Amino acid sequence: MTINCTRRFEFDAGHRVTQHESKCRHVHGHRYTAEITVESIEGLDAVGRVIDFGRLKEVVGRWIDDKWDHAYIAHPEDWVPAALLEKEAAARVYIMPKGMEPTAENLAAHLAEVAQSLLDEDHLRVVRVVMWETPNCKAEWKS
Protein backbone atom coordinates (compact mmCIF):
# COMPACT_ATOMS: atom_id res chain seq x y z
CA MET A 1 0.00 0.00 0.00
CA THR A 2 1.25 3.47 -0.87
CA ILE A 3 0.03 6.61 0.82
CA ASN A 4 0.78 10.00 -0.65
CA CYS A 5 -0.34 13.56 -0.08
CA THR A 6 -0.90 16.52 -2.36
CA ARG A 7 -0.56 20.24 -1.74
CA ARG A 8 -2.04 22.81 -4.08
CA PHE A 9 -0.36 26.16 -4.84
CA GLU A 10 -1.69 29.09 -6.85
CA PHE A 11 0.35 31.85 -8.40
CA ASP A 12 0.13 34.50 -11.10
CA ALA A 13 2.79 34.77 -13.79
CA GLY A 14 3.37 36.00 -17.30
CA HIS A 15 5.07 34.17 -20.13
CA ARG A 16 5.07 33.59 -23.83
CA VAL A 17 5.88 30.50 -25.83
CA THR A 18 8.38 31.87 -28.32
CA GLN A 19 7.87 29.08 -30.87
CA HIS A 20 4.08 28.90 -30.56
CA GLU A 21 2.22 28.88 -33.86
CA SER A 22 -0.61 31.10 -32.62
CA LYS A 23 -1.43 33.84 -30.11
CA CYS A 24 0.47 32.26 -27.20
CA ARG A 25 3.70 33.56 -28.77
CA HIS A 26 2.65 36.97 -27.42
CA VAL A 27 3.23 38.06 -23.84
CA HIS A 28 0.28 37.09 -21.64
CA GLY A 29 -0.42 35.83 -18.13
CA HIS A 30 -2.16 33.07 -16.24
CA ARG A 31 -3.48 32.25 -12.80
CA TYR A 32 -1.56 28.98 -12.46
CA THR A 33 -2.36 26.18 -10.06
CA ALA A 34 0.30 23.61 -9.23
CA GLU A 35 -0.43 20.37 -7.41
CA ILE A 36 2.57 18.58 -5.88
CA THR A 37 2.10 14.96 -4.78
CA VAL A 38 4.72 13.32 -2.57
CA GLU A 39 5.17 9.98 -0.89
CA SER A 40 7.44 9.07 1.98
CA ILE A 41 10.49 6.93 1.39
CA GLU A 42 10.46 5.85 5.05
CA GLY A 43 6.72 5.44 5.74
CA LEU A 44 4.44 7.65 7.78
CA ASP A 45 5.86 9.77 10.59
CA ALA A 46 5.04 9.30 14.28
CA VAL A 47 1.89 11.38 13.86
CA GLY A 48 0.72 9.26 10.91
CA ARG A 49 1.53 11.69 8.08
CA VAL A 50 3.56 11.59 4.90
CA ILE A 51 4.50 15.19 5.71
CA ASP A 52 2.84 18.13 7.39
CA PHE A 53 1.08 20.14 4.67
CA GLY A 54 2.56 23.27 6.26
CA ARG A 55 6.06 21.96 5.55
CA LEU A 56 5.21 21.62 1.85
CA LYS A 57 3.96 25.19 1.90
CA GLU A 58 7.08 26.37 3.73
CA VAL A 59 9.51 24.70 1.35
CA VAL A 60 7.87 24.41 -2.07
CA GLY A 61 5.43 27.27 -1.61
CA ARG A 62 8.23 29.63 -0.64
CA TRP A 63 10.19 28.69 -3.77
CA ILE A 64 7.13 29.33 -5.96
CA ASP A 65 6.48 32.66 -4.22
CA ASP A 66 10.12 33.73 -4.54
CA LYS A 67 10.71 32.61 -8.13
CA TRP A 68 7.44 32.42 -10.08
CA ASP A 69 4.67 34.41 -8.38
CA HIS A 70 4.11 37.70 -10.21
CA ALA A 71 7.11 37.01 -12.42
CA TYR A 72 7.73 36.71 -16.12
CA ILE A 73 8.80 33.11 -16.80
CA ALA A 74 10.98 33.04 -19.88
CA HIS A 75 12.67 30.82 -22.41
CA PRO A 76 16.45 31.36 -22.06
CA GLU A 77 16.63 33.06 -25.47
CA ASP A 78 13.52 35.25 -25.09
CA TRP A 79 14.23 38.97 -25.62
CA VAL A 80 11.48 40.11 -23.23
CA PRO A 81 13.49 39.72 -19.96
CA ALA A 82 16.24 42.03 -21.19
CA ALA A 83 13.64 44.62 -22.23
CA LEU A 84 11.86 44.35 -18.86
CA LEU A 85 15.06 44.67 -16.86
CA GLU A 86 16.23 47.61 -18.99
CA LYS A 87 13.06 49.55 -18.17
CA GLU A 88 12.38 48.30 -14.64
CA ALA A 89 15.17 47.24 -12.30
CA ALA A 90 12.63 45.65 -9.97
CA ALA A 91 11.17 43.41 -12.68
CA ARG A 92 10.87 39.80 -11.57
CA VAL A 93 12.09 37.42 -14.26
CA TYR A 94 12.66 33.68 -14.03
CA ILE A 95 14.68 32.07 -16.82
CA MET A 96 13.82 28.44 -17.50
CA PRO A 97 16.65 25.90 -17.91
CA LYS A 98 18.43 25.79 -21.25
CA GLY A 99 16.13 25.11 -24.18
CA MET A 100 12.91 24.98 -22.13
CA GLU A 101 9.91 26.96 -23.29
CA PRO A 102 7.69 27.99 -20.35
CA THR A 103 4.87 25.62 -21.33
CA ALA A 104 2.67 23.97 -18.71
CA GLU A 105 4.44 20.68 -19.48
CA ASN A 106 7.90 22.15 -18.92
CA LEU A 107 6.80 24.07 -15.83
CA ALA A 108 5.46 20.82 -14.34
CA ALA A 109 8.67 18.92 -15.12
CA HIS A 110 10.89 21.72 -13.83
CA LEU A 111 8.86 22.14 -10.65
CA ALA A 112 9.07 18.39 -10.05
CA GLU A 113 12.87 18.58 -10.23
CA VAL A 114 13.06 21.64 -8.00
CA ALA A 115 10.60 20.23 -5.46
CA GLN A 116 12.52 16.97 -5.30
CA SER A 117 15.76 18.76 -4.50
CA LEU A 118 14.00 20.88 -1.86
CA LEU A 119 12.36 17.85 -0.22
CA ASP A 120 15.25 15.37 -0.28
CA GLU A 121 16.09 16.07 3.35
CA ASP A 122 12.49 15.24 4.30
CA HIS A 123 12.93 11.75 2.78
CA LEU A 124 10.15 12.30 0.29
CA ARG A 125 9.75 11.34 -3.33
CA VAL A 126 7.89 13.68 -5.67
CA VAL A 127 5.61 11.38 -7.64
CA ARG A 128 3.33 13.77 -9.49
CA VAL A 129 3.10 17.44 -10.44
CA VAL A 130 0.04 18.84 -12.16
CA MET A 131 0.29 22.33 -13.62
CA TRP A 132 -3.01 24.00 -14.42
CA GLU A 133 -2.46 26.84 -16.87
CA THR A 134 -6.16 27.65 -17.03
CA PRO A 135 -9.19 26.08 -15.34
CA ASN A 136 -9.58 23.92 -18.48
CA CYS A 137 -5.97 23.06 -19.38
CA LYS A 138 -3.37 21.16 -17.42
CA ALA A 139 -0.16 19.23 -17.90
CA GLU A 140 0.89 16.37 -15.67
CA TRP A 141 4.34 15.05 -14.80
CA LYS A 142 4.67 11.64 -13.14
CA SER A 143 7.73 9.84 -11.85
JSON list of C-alpha atoms in Angstrom, two decimals:
[
{"chain": "A", "resi": 1, "resn": "MET", "atom": "CA", "xyz": [0.00, 0.00, 0.00]},
{"chain": "A", "resi": 2, "resn": "THR", "atom": "CA", "xyz": [1.25, 3.47, -0.87]},
{"chain": "A", "resi": 3, "resn": "ILE", "atom": "CA", "xyz": [0.03, 6.61, 0.82]},
{"chain": "A", "resi": 4, "resn": "ASN", "atom": "CA", "xyz": [0.78, 10.00, -0.65]},
{"chain": "A", "resi": 5, "resn": "CYS", "atom": "CA", "xyz": [-0.34, 13.56, -0.08]},
{"chain": "A", "resi": 6, "resn": "THR", "atom": "CA", "xyz": [-0.90, 16.52, -2.36]},
{"chain": "A", "resi": 7, "resn": "ARG", "atom": "CA", "xyz": [-0.56, 20.24, -1.74]},
{"chain": "A", "resi": 8, "resn": "ARG", "atom": "CA", "xyz": [-2.04, 22.81, -4.08]},
{"chain": "A", "resi": 9, "resn": "PHE", "atom": "CA", "xyz": [-0.36, 26.16, -4.84]},
{"chain": "A", "resi": 10, "resn": "GLU", "atom": "CA", "xyz": [-1.69, 29.09, -6.85]},
{"chain": "A", "resi": 11, "resn": "PHE", "atom": "CA", "xyz": [0.35, 31.85, -8.40]},
{"chain": "A", "resi": 12, "resn": "ASP", "atom": "CA", "xyz": [0.13, 34.50, -11.10]},
{"chain": "A", "resi": 13, "resn": "ALA", "atom": "CA", "xyz": [2.79, 34.77, -13.79]},
{"chain": "A", "resi": 14, "resn": "GLY", "atom": "CA", "xyz": [3.37, 36.00, -17.30]},
{"chain": "A", "resi": 15, "resn": "HIS", "atom": "CA", "xyz": [5.07, 34.17, -20.13]},
{"chain": "A", "resi": 16, "resn": "ARG", "atom": "CA", "xyz": [5.07, 33.59, -23.83]},
{"chain": "A", "resi": 17, "resn": "VAL", "atom": "CA", "xyz": [5.88, 30.50, -25.83]},
{"chain": "A", "resi": 18, "resn": "THR", "atom": "CA", "xyz": [8.38, 31.87, -28.32]},
{"chain": "A", "resi": 19, "resn": "GLN", "atom": "CA", "xyz": [7.87, 29.08, -30.87]},
{"chain": "A", "resi": 20, "resn": "HIS", "atom": "CA", "xyz": [4.08, 28.90, -30.56]},
{"chain": "A", "resi": 21, "resn": "GLU", "atom": "CA", "xyz": [2.22, 28.88, -33.86]},
{"chain": "A", "resi": 22, "resn": "SER", "atom": "CA", "xyz": [-0.61, 31.10, -32.62]},
{"chain": "A", "resi": 23, "resn": "LYS", "atom": "CA", "xyz": [-1.43, 33.84, -30.11]},
{"chain": "A", "resi": 24, "resn": "CYS", "atom": "CA", "xyz": [0.47, 32.26, -27.20]},
{"chain": "A", "resi": 25, "resn": "ARG", "atom": "CA", "xyz": [3.70, 33.56, -28.77]},
{"chain": "A", "resi": 26, "resn": "HIS", "atom": "CA", "xyz": [2.65, 36.97, -27.42]},
{"chain": "A", "resi": 27, "resn": "VAL", "atom": "CA", "xyz": [3.23, 38.06, -23.84]},
{"chain": "A", "resi": 28, "resn": "HIS", "atom": "CA", "xyz": [0.28, 37.09, -21.64]},
{"chain": "A", "resi": 29, "resn": "GLY", "atom": "CA", "xyz": [-0.42, 35.83, -18.13]},
{"chain": "A", "resi": 30, "resn": "HIS", "atom": "CA", "xyz": [-2.16, 33.07, -16.24]},
{"chain": "A", "resi": 31, "resn": "ARG", "atom": "CA", "xyz": [-3.48, 32.25, -12.80]},
{"chain": "A", "resi": 32, "resn": "TYR", "atom": "CA", "xyz": [-1.56, 28.98, -12.46]},
{"chain": "A", "resi": 33, "resn": "THR", "atom": "CA", "xyz": [-2.36, 26.18, -10.06]},
{"chain": "A", "resi": 34, "resn": "ALA", "atom": "CA", "xyz": [0.30, 23.61, -9.23]},
{"chain": "A", "resi": 35, "resn": "GLU", "atom": "CA", "xyz": [-0.43, 20.37, -7.41]},
{"chain": "A", "resi": 36, "resn": "ILE", "atom": "CA", "xyz": [2.57, 18.58, -5.88]},
{"chain": "A", "resi": 37, "resn": "THR", "atom": "CA", "xyz": [2.10, 14.96, -4.78]},
{"chain": "A", "resi": 38, "resn": "VAL", "atom": "CA", "xyz": [4.72, 13.32, -2.57]},
{"chain": "A", "resi": 39, "resn": "GLU", "atom": "CA", "xyz": [5.17, 9.98, -0.89]},
{"chain": "A", "resi": 40, "resn": "SER", "atom": "CA", "xyz": [7.44, 9.07, 1.98]},
{"chain": "A", "resi": 41, "resn": "ILE", "atom": "CA", "xyz": [10.49, 6.93, 1.39]},
{"chain": "A", "resi": 42, "resn": "GLU", "atom": "CA", "xyz": [10.46, 5.85, 5.05]},
{"chain": "A", "resi": 43, "resn": "GLY", "atom": "CA", "xyz": [6.72, 5.44, 5.74]},
{"chain": "A", "resi": 44, "resn": "LEU", "atom": "CA", "xyz": [4.44, 7.65, 7.78]},
{"chain": "A", "resi": 45, "resn": "ASP", "atom": "CA", "xyz": [5.86, 9.77, 10.59]},
{"chain": "A", "resi": 46, "resn": "ALA", "atom": "CA", "xyz": [5.04, 9.30, 14.28]},
{"chain": "A", "resi": 47, "resn": "VAL", "atom": "CA", "xyz": [1.89, 11.38, 13.86]},
{"chain": "A", "resi": 48, "resn": "GLY", "atom": "CA", "xyz": [0.72, 9.26, 10.91]},
{"chain": "A", "resi": 49, "resn": "ARG", "atom": "CA", "xyz": [1.53, 11.69, 8.08]},
{"chain": "A", "resi": 50, "resn": "VAL", "atom": "CA", "xyz": [3.56, 11.59, 4.90]},
{"chain": "A", "resi": 51, "resn": "ILE", "atom": "CA", "xyz": [4.50, 15.19, 5.71]},
{"chain": "A", "resi": 52, "resn": "ASP", "atom": "CA", "xyz": [2.84, 18.13, 7.39]},
{"chain": "A", "resi": 53, "resn": "PHE", "atom": "CA", "xyz": [1.08, 20.14, 4.67]},
{"chain": "A", "resi": 54, "resn": "GLY", "atom": "CA", "xyz": [2.56, 23.27, 6.26]},
{"chain": "A", "resi": 55, "resn": "ARG", "atom": "CA", "xyz": [6.06, 21.96, 5.55]},
{"chain": "A", "resi": 56, "resn": "LEU", "atom": "CA", "xyz": [5.21, 21.62, 1.85]},
{"chain": "A", "resi": 57, "resn": "LYS", "atom": "CA", "xyz": [3.96, 25.19, 1.90]},
{"chain": "A", "resi": 58, "resn": "GLU", "atom": "CA", "xyz": [7.08, 26.37, 3.73]},
{"chain": "A", "resi": 59, "resn": "VAL", "atom": "CA", "xyz": [9.51, 24.70, 1.35]},
{"chain": "A", "resi": 60, "resn": "VAL", "atom": "CA", "xyz": [7.87, 24.41, -2.07]},
{"chain": "A", "resi": 61, "resn": "GLY", "atom": "CA", "xyz": [5.43, 27.27, -1.61]},
{"chain": "A", "resi": 62, "resn": "ARG", "atom": "CA", "xyz": [8.23, 29.63, -0.64]},
{"chain": "A", "resi": 63, "resn": "TRP", "atom": "CA", "xyz": [10.19, 28.69, -3.77]},
{"chain": "A", "resi": 64, "resn": "ILE", "atom": "CA", "xyz": [7.13, 29.33, -5.96]},
{"chain": "A", "resi": 65, "resn": "ASP", "atom": "CA", "xyz": [6.48, 32.66, -4.22]},
{"chain": "A", "resi": 66, "resn": "ASP", "atom": "CA", "xyz": [10.12, 33.73, -4.54]},
{"chain": "A", "resi": 67, "resn": "LYS", "atom": "CA", "xyz": [10.71, 32.61, -8.13]},
{"chain": "A", "resi": 68, "resn": "TRP", "atom": "CA", "xyz": [7.44, 32.42, -10.08]},
{"chain": "A", "resi": 69, "resn": "ASP", "atom": "CA", "xyz": [4.67, 34.41, -8.38]},
{"chain": "A", "resi": 70, "resn": "HIS", "atom": "CA", "xyz": [4.11, 37.70, -10.21]},
{"chain": "A", "resi": 71, "resn": "ALA", "atom": "CA", "xyz": [7.11, 37.01, -12.42]},
{"chain": "A", "resi": 72, "resn": "TYR", "atom": "CA", "xyz": [7.73, 36.71, -16.12]},
{"chain": "A", "resi": 73, "resn": "ILE", "atom": "CA", "xyz": [8.80, 33.11, -16.80]},
{"chain": "A", "resi": 74, "resn": "ALA", "atom": "CA", "xyz": [10.98, 33.04, -19.88]},
{"chain": "A", "resi": 75, "resn": "HIS", "atom": "CA", "xyz": [12.67, 30.82, -22.41]},
{"chain": "A", "resi": 76, "resn": "PRO", "atom": "CA", "xyz": [16.45, 31.36, -22.06]},
{"chain": "A", "resi": 77, "resn": "GLU", "atom": "CA", "xyz": [16.63, 33.06, -25.47]},
{"chain": "A", "resi": 78, "resn": "ASP", "atom": "CA", "xyz": [13.52, 35.25, -25.09]},
{"chain": "A", "resi": 79, "resn": "TRP", "atom": "CA", "xyz": [14.23, 38.97, -25.62]},
{"chain": "A", "resi": 80, "resn": "VAL", "atom": "CA", "xyz": [11.48, 40.11, -23.23]},
{"chain": "A", "resi": 81, "resn": "PRO", "atom": "CA", "xyz": [13.49, 39.72, -19.96]},
{"chain": "A", "resi": 82, "resn": "ALA", "atom": "CA", "xyz": [16.24, 42.03, -21.19]},
{"chain": "A", "resi": 83, "resn": "ALA", "atom": "CA", "xyz": [13.64, 44.62, -22.23]},
{"chain": "A", "resi": 84, "resn": "LEU", "atom": "CA", "xyz": [11.86, 44.35, -18.86]},
{"chain": "A", "resi": 85, "resn": "LEU", "atom": "CA", "xyz": [15.06, 44.67, -16.86]},
{"chain": "A", "resi": 86, "resn": "GLU", "atom": "CA", "xyz": [16.23, 47.61, -18.99]},
{"chain": "A", "resi": 87, "resn": "LYS", "atom": "CA", "xyz": [13.06, 49.55, -18.17]},
{"chain": "A", "resi": 88, "resn": "GLU", "atom": "CA", "xyz": [12.38, 48.30, -14.64]},
{"chain": "A", "resi": 89, "resn": "ALA", "atom": "CA", "xyz": [15.17, 47.24, -12.30]},
{"chain": "A", "resi": 90, "resn": "ALA", "atom": "CA", "xyz": [12.63, 45.65, -9.97]},
{"chain": "A", "resi": 91, "resn": "ALA", "atom": "CA", "xyz": [11.17, 43.41, -12.68]},
{"chain": "A", "resi": 92, "resn": "ARG", "atom": "CA", "xyz": [10.87, 39.80, -11.57]},
{"chain": "A", "resi": 93, "resn": "VAL", "atom": "CA", "xyz": [12.09, 37.42, -14.26]},
{"chain": "A", "resi": 94, "resn": "TYR", "atom": "CA", "xyz": [12.66, 33.68, -14.03]},
{"chain": "A", "resi": 95, "resn": "ILE", "atom": "CA", "xyz": [14.68, 32.07, -16.82]},
{"chain": "A", "resi": 96, "resn": "MET", "atom": "CA", "xyz": [13.82, 28.44, -17.50]},
{"chain": "A", "resi": 97, "resn": "PRO", "atom": "CA", "xyz": [16.65, 25.90, -17.91]},
{"chain": "A", "resi": 98, "resn": "LYS", "atom": "CA", "xyz": [18.43, 25.79, -21.25]},
{"chain": "A", "resi": 99, "resn": "GLY", "atom": "CA", "xyz": [16.13, 25.11, -24.18]},
{"chain": "A", "resi": 100, "resn": "MET", "atom": "CA", "xyz": [12.91, 24.98, -22.13]},
{"chain": "A", "resi": 101, "resn": "GLU", "atom": "CA", "xyz": [9.91, 26.96, -23.29]},
{"chain": "A", "resi": 102, "resn": "PRO", "atom": "CA", "xyz": [7.69, 27.99, -20.35]},
{"chain": "A", "resi": 103, "resn": "THR", "atom": "CA", "xyz": [4.87, 25.62, -21.33]},
{"chain": "A", "resi": 104, "resn": "ALA", "atom": "CA", "xyz": [2.67, 23.97, -18.71]},
{"chain": "A", "resi": 105, "resn": "GLU", "atom": "CA", "xyz": [4.44, 20.68, -19.48]},
{"chain": "A", "resi": 106, "resn": "ASN", "atom": "CA", "xyz": [7.90, 22.15, -18.92]},
{"chain": "A", "resi": 107, "resn": "LEU", "atom": "CA", "xyz": [6.80, 24.07, -15.83]},
{"chain": "A", "resi": 108, "resn": "ALA", "atom": "CA", "xyz": [5.46, 20.82, -14.34]},
{"chain": "A", "resi": 109, "resn": "ALA", "atom": "CA", "xyz": [8.67, 18.92, -15.12]},
{"chain": "A", "resi": 110, "resn": "HIS", "atom": "CA", "xyz": [10.89, 21.72, -13.83]},
{"chain": "A", "resi": 111, "resn": "LEU", "atom": "CA", "xyz": [8.86, 22.14, -10.65]},
{"chain": "A", "resi": 112, "resn": "ALA", "atom": "CA", "xyz": [9.07, 18.39, -10.05]},
{"chain": "A", "resi": 113, "resn": "GLU", "atom": "CA", "xyz": [12.87, 18.58, -10.23]},
{"chain": "A", "resi": 114, "resn": "VAL", "atom": "CA", "xyz": [13.06, 21.64, -8.00]},
{"chain": "A", "resi": 115, "resn": "ALA", "atom": "CA", "xyz": [10.60, 20.23, -5.46]},
{"chain": "A", "resi": 116, "resn": "GLN", "atom": "CA", "xyz": [12.52, 16.97, -5.30]},
{"chain": "A", "resi": 117, "resn": "SER", "atom": "CA", "xyz": [15.76, 18.76, -4.50]},
{"chain": "A", "resi": 118, "resn": "LEU", "atom": "CA", "xyz": [14.00, 20.88, -1.86]},
{"chain": "A", "resi": 119, "resn": "LEU", "atom": "CA", "xyz": [12.36, 17.85, -0.22]},
{"chain": "A", "resi": 120, "resn": "ASP", "atom": "CA", "xyz": [15.25, 15.37, -0.28]},
{"chain": "A", "resi": 121, "resn": "GLU", "atom": "CA", "xyz": [16.09, 16.07, 3.35]},
{"chain": "A", "resi": 122, "resn": "ASP", "atom": "CA", "xyz": [12.49, 15.24, 4.30]},
{"chain": "A", "resi": 123, "resn": "HIS", "atom": "CA", "xyz": [12.93, 11.75, 2.78]},
{"chain": "A", "resi": 124, "resn": "LEU", "atom": "CA", "xyz": [10.15, 12.30, 0.29]},
{"chain": "A", "resi": 125, "resn": "ARG", "atom": "CA", "xyz": [9.75, 11.34, -3.33]},
{"chain": "A", "resi": 126, "resn": "VAL", "atom": "CA", "xyz": [7.89, 13.68, -5.67]},
{"chain": "A", "resi": 127, "resn": "VAL", "atom": "CA", "xyz": [5.61, 11.38, -7.64]},
{"chain": "A", "resi": 128, "resn": "ARG", "atom": "CA", "xyz": [3.33, 13.77, -9.49]},
{"chain": "A", "resi": 129, "resn": "VAL", "atom": "CA", "xyz": [3.10, 17.44, -10.44]},
{"chain": "A", "resi": 130, "resn": "VAL", "atom": "CA", "xyz": [0.04, 18.84, -12.16]},
{"chain": "A", "resi": 131, "resn": "MET", "atom": "CA", "xyz": [0.29, 22.33, -13.62]},
{"chain": "A", "resi": 132, "resn": "TRP", "atom": "CA", "xyz": [-3.01, 24.00, -14.42]},
{"chain": "A", "resi": 133, "resn": "GLU", "atom": "CA", "xyz": [-2.46, 26.84, -16.87]},
{"chain": "A", "resi": 134, "resn": "THR", "atom": "CA", "xyz": [-6.16, 27.65, -17.03]},
{"chain": "A", "resi": 135, "resn": "PRO", "atom": "CA", "xyz": [-9.19, 26.08, -15.34]},
{"chain": "A", "resi": 136, "resn": "ASN", "atom": "CA", "xyz": [-9.58, 23.92, -18.48]},
{"chain": "A", "resi": 137, "resn": "CYS", "atom": "CA", "xyz": [-5.97, 23.06, -19.38]},
{"chain": "A", "resi": 138, "resn": "LYS", "atom": "CA", "xyz": [-3.37, 21.16, -17.42]},
{"chain": "A", "resi": 139, "resn": "ALA", "atom": "CA", "xyz": [-0.16, 19.23, -17.90]},
{"chain": "A", "resi": 140, "resn": "GLU", "atom": "CA", "xyz": [0.89, 16.37, -15.67]},
{"chain": "A", "resi": 141, "resn": "TRP", "atom": "CA", "xyz": [4.34, 15.05, -14.80]},
{"chain": "A", "resi": 142, "resn": "LYS", "atom": "CA", "xyz": [4.67, 11.64, -13.14]},
{"chain": "A", "resi": 143, "resn": "SER", "atom": "CA", "xyz": [7.73, 9.84, -11.85]}
]
